[in-house]
Amino acid sequence: MERLPCNVNGLVYFLSHGKREFEWVSPYEGAYHTLDIDSGFDKNKLTILLETEKHHEGPDICRAICLYLRHGSVCKAIKLFRDYVNSNQTCITTKKYTKEIIDEESKLLKKSFNHKRWVGRRLYDLRDIPAWIIPSFISIIKRKINKTKIFIISGGSIFNSEHYLWICDSNEVTACQIQTIKIEEFTNFQKQY
């Protein structure tokens, strides 16, 4: 069975290759092959969608597709993707799904930006925040605090219930090293920072 990352590349590959058997895996772990995407979808729309995934900014429907994928809600992501490529963004269900996930993202981001979550100088404790929200969080925080290497401990994901450690270099806005971490390791890690 082929393993697909639950991200835009994985979704496009899945929709382009029909009814083969796939297993969706976390987009945060490299346990899958790099995909060669050659699809019949509109290249401009795909470019916008991929840029939205990379920078966490873009049209609401693109943001919603990316958020649903990171969340693991593939069926909703497929529905929105099809509406997006077919320019059917006025559909009531599309608007509802888009608003639903963006509102959830806003709520969790607001909860994340609390000064009490800083532990030490460079460590952010977000163990109660699911992993799917962290790329958006990093995108925002790195715009505010550039030139500083930061570490984030987040909750797990639908693919892995363990906590994640995100290590974001000072010069990179969106790229991070990501690994799972056990809570005992967090206590030792916390003492270092």
CSV table of C-alpha atoms in Angstrom, one decimal:
chain,number,residue,atom,x,y,z
A,1,MET,CA,0.0,0.0,0.0
A,2,GLU,CA,1.4,3.4,-1.0
A,3,ARG,CA,1.8,6.0,1.8
A,4,LEU,CA,0.7,9.5,0.9
A,5,PRO,CA,1.3,12.7,3.0
A,6,CYS,CA,-1.9,14.4,4.0
A,7,ASN,CA,-1.0,17.6,2.3
A,8,VAL,CA,-1.7,19.3,-1.1
A,9,ASN,CA,0.8,17.1,-3.0
A,10,GLY,CA,-0.7,13.9,-1.5
A,11,LEU,CA,-4.3,15.1,-2.3
A,12,VAL,CA,-3.5,15.9,-5.9
A,13,TYR,CA,-1.6,12.6,-6.4
A,14,PHE,CA,-4.6,10.8,-4.8
A,15,LEU,CA,-7.1,12.5,-7.1
A,16,SER,CA,-4.9,12.0,-10.2
A,17,HIS,CA,-4.4,8.3,-9.7
A,18,GLY,CA,-7.9,6.9,-9.2
A,19,LYS,CA,-9.0,4.2,-6.9
A,20,ARG,CA,-5.7,2.7,-5.9
A,21,GLU,CA,-5.1,1.8,-2.2
A,22,PHE,CA,-3.4,4.5,-0.3
A,23,GLU,CA,-2.6,5.1,3.4
A,24,TRP,CA,-2.6,8.8,4.5
A,25,VAL,CA,0.3,9.6,6.8
A,26,SER,CA,1.4,12.7,8.7
A,27,PRO,CA,2.7,15.5,6.6
A,28,TYR,CA,5.2,16.2,9.4
A,29,GLU,CA,7.1,13.0,9.1
A,30,GLY,CA,9.2,11.9,6.1
A,31,ALA,CA,7.8,8.4,6.0
A,32,TYR,CA,6.7,8.7,2.4
A,33,HIS,CA,8.2,9.1,-1.0
A,34,THR,CA,8.4,12.5,-2.7
A,35,LEU,CA,5.5,12.6,-5.2
A,36,ASP,CA,5.7,13.4,-8.9
A,37,ILE,CA,2.6,15.4,-9.5
A,38,ASP,CA,1.5,15.4,-13.1
A,39,SER,CA,-2.2,16.1,-13.1
A,40,GLY,CA,-4.8,17.5,-15.4
A,41,PHE,CA,-5.7,20.3,-12.9
A,42,ASP,CA,-5.3,24.0,-13.6
A,43,LYS,CA,-1.6,24.8,-13.0
A,44,ASN,CA,-2.3,28.3,-11.9
A,45,LYS,CA,-4.7,27.2,-9.2
A,46,LEU,CA,-2.4,24.4,-8.1
A,47,THR,CA,0.5,27.0,-7.8
A,48,ILE,CA,-1.7,29.3,-5.7
A,49,LEU,CA,-2.7,26.3,-3.5
A,50,LEU,CA,0.9,25.1,-3.0
A,51,GLU,CA,2.0,28.7,-2.2
A,52,THR,CA,-0.8,28.9,0.3
A,53,GLU,CA,0.3,25.7,1.9
A,54,LYS,CA,3.9,26.9,2.1
A,55,HIS,CA,3.3,30.4,3.4
A,56,HIS,CA,0.0,29.9,5.3
A,57,GLU,CA,-1.5,32.9,3.5
A,58,GLY,CA,-3.8,33.0,0.5
A,59,PRO,CA,-7.4,32.8,-0.6
A,60,ASP,CA,-9.7,31.5,2.2
A,61,ILE,CA,-10.7,28.4,0.3
A,62,CYS,CA,-7.0,27.5,-0.3
A,63,ARG,CA,-6.3,28.0,3.4
A,64,ALA,CA,-9.2,25.8,4.3
A,65,ILE,CA,-8.1,23.0,2.0
A,66,CYS,CA,-4.6,23.1,3.6
A,67,LEU,CA,-6.0,23.3,7.1
A,68,TYR,CA,-8.4,20.3,6.6
A,69,LEU,CA,-5.5,18.3,5.2
A,70,ARG,CA,-3.2,19.0,8.1
A,71,HIS,CA,-6.2,18.3,10.4
A,72,GLY,CA,-6.7,14.9,8.7
A,73,SER,CA,-10.2,15.7,7.3
A,74,VAL,CA,-9.5,14.4,3.8
A,75,CYS,CA,-13.2,14.2,2.7
A,76,LYS,CA,-13.8,17.9,3.4
A,77,ALA,CA,-10.5,18.8,1.8
A,78,ILE,CA,-11.5,16.9,-1.4
A,79,LYS,CA,-14.9,18.6,-1.5
A,80,LEU,CA,-13.3,22.0,-1.2
A,81,PHE,CA,-10.5,21.1,-3.7
A,82,ARG,CA,-13.0,20.1,-6.3
A,83,ASP,CA,-15.1,23.2,-5.7
A,84,TYR,CA,-11.9,25.3,-6.0
A,85,VAL,CA,-10.6,23.8,-9.2
A,86,ASN,CA,-14.2,24.0,-10.7
A,87,SER,CA,-14.6,27.6,-9.6
A,88,ASN,CA,-17.6,26.7,-7.5
A,89,GLN,CA,-16.8,28.7,-4.5
A,90,THR,CA,-20.3,30.2,-3.9
A,91,CYS,CA,-21.7,26.8,-2.9
A,92,ILE,CA,-23.2,27.0,0.6
A,93,THR,CA,-21.4,23.9,1.8
A,94,THR,CA,-18.1,25.2,0.5
A,95,LYS,CA,-18.6,28.5,2.4
A,96,LYS,CA,-19.7,26.7,5.5
A,97,TYR,CA,-16.6,24.3,5.5
A,98,THR,CA,-14.3,27.2,4.7
A,99,LYS,CA,-15.6,29.4,7.6
A,100,GLU,CA,-15.7,26.4,10.0
A,101,ILE,CA,-12.0,25.5,9.8
A,102,ILE,CA,-10.7,29.1,9.5
A,103,ASP,CA,-12.7,30.0,12.6
A,104,GLU,CA,-11.3,27.0,14.4
A,105,GLU,CA,-7.8,28.0,13.4
A,106,SER,CA,-8.4,31.6,14.7
A,107,LYS,CA,-9.7,30.3,18.0
A,108,LEU,CA,-6.6,28.0,18.5
A,109,LEU,CA,-4.2,30.6,17.4
A,110,LYS,CA,-5.6,33.1,19.8
A,111,LYS,CA,-5.3,30.5,22.6
A,112,SER,CA,-1.7,29.9,21.5
A,113,PHE,CA,-0.5,33.5,21.7
A,114,ASN,CA,-0.4,33.8,25.5
A,115,HIS,CA,2.8,35.1,27.0
A,116,LYS,CA,2.5,32.4,29.8
A,117,ARG,CA,3.2,29.8,27.2
A,118,TRP,CA,6.9,30.9,26.9
A,119,VAL,CA,9.0,28.5,28.9
A,120,GLY,CA,12.5,29.9,29.1
A,121,ARG,CA,13.8,32.2,26.4
A,122,ARG,CA,13.1,30.2,23.2
A,123,LEU,CA,10.7,27.4,24.1
A,124,TYR,CA,6.9,27.6,23.5
A,125,ASP,CA,4.8,25.1,25.4
A,126,LEU,CA,1.7,24.3,23.2
A,127,ARG,CA,1.2,20.7,24.3
A,128,ASP,CA,-2.6,21.2,24.4
A,129,ILE,CA,-2.7,22.6,20.9
A,130,PRO,CA,-3.0,20.0,18.1
A,131,ALA,CA,-0.1,19.7,15.6
A,132,TRP,CA,-2.2,20.9,12.6
A,133,ILE,CA,-2.3,24.4,13.9
A,134,ILE,CA,1.4,24.8,14.5
A,135,PRO,CA,2.5,25.7,10.9
A,136,SER,CA,0.1,28.7,11.0
A,137,PHE,CA,1.4,29.6,14.5
A,138,ILE,CA,5.1,29.4,13.3
A,139,SER,CA,4.3,31.5,10.2
A,140,ILE,CA,2.9,34.3,12.4
A,141,ILE,CA,5.5,34.1,15.3
A,142,LYS,CA,8.5,34.1,12.9
A,143,ARG,CA,7.3,37.3,11.3
A,144,LYS,CA,7.2,38.9,14.8
A,145,ILE,CA,10.4,37.3,16.2
A,146,ASN,CA,12.9,36.9,13.4
A,147,LYS,CA,16.6,36.0,13.8
A,148,THR,CA,15.7,33.8,16.8
A,149,LYS,CA,15.8,30.1,16.9
A,150,ILE,CA,12.6,28.8,18.6
A,151,PHE,CA,11.4,25.5,19.9
A,152,ILE,CA,7.8,24.5,20.2
A,153,ILE,CA,6.3,21.5,21.9
A,154,SER,CA,2.8,20.8,20.4
A,155,GLY,CA,0.1,18.2,20.9
A,156,GLY,CA,-0.2,15.2,18.6
A,157,SER,CA,-2.1,14.7,15.4
A,158,ILE,CA,-4.7,12.4,14.0
A,159,PHE,CA,-1.8,10.3,12.7
A,160,ASN,CA,0.3,10.2,15.9
A,161,SER,CA,-0.8,10.9,19.4
A,162,GLU,CA,2.7,11.7,20.7
A,163,HIS,CA,3.8,15.3,21.2
A,164,TYR,CA,5.8,17.0,18.5
A,165,LEU,CA,9.0,19.0,18.9
A,166,TRP,CA,9.3,21.8,16.3
A,167,ILE,CA,12.8,23.4,15.9
A,168,CYS,CA,12.6,26.6,13.8
A,169,ASP,CA,15.9,28.1,12.6
A,170,SER,CA,16.4,31.8,13.0
A,171,ASN,CA,16.6,32.5,9.3
A,172,GLU,CA,13.8,30.4,8.1
A,173,VAL,CA,10.2,31.7,8.1
A,174,THR,CA,8.3,28.4,7.5
A,175,ALA,CA,10.8,25.5,7.5
A,176,CYS,CA,11.3,23.5,10.7
A,177,GLN,CA,12.7,20.3,11.8
A,178,ILE,CA,9.9,18.2,13.3
A,179,GLN,CA,10.2,15.1,15.5
A,180,THR,CA,8.0,13.3,18.0
A,181,ILE,CA,8.9,13.6,21.7
A,182,LYS,CA,7.7,11.8,24.8
A,183,ILE,CA,6.6,13.9,27.7
A,184,GLU,CA,9.5,12.6,29.9
A,185,GLU,CA,11.9,13.9,27.2
A,186,PHE,CA,10.1,17.3,27.3
A,187,THR,CA,10.9,17.7,31.0
A,188,ASN,CA,14.6,17.2,30.2
A,189,PHE,CA,14.5,19.3,27.1
A,190,GLN,CA,12.8,22.1,29.1
A,191,LYS,CA,15.7,22.4,31.5
A,192,GLN,CA,18.0,23.1,28.6
A,193,TYR,CA,16.1,26.2,27.5
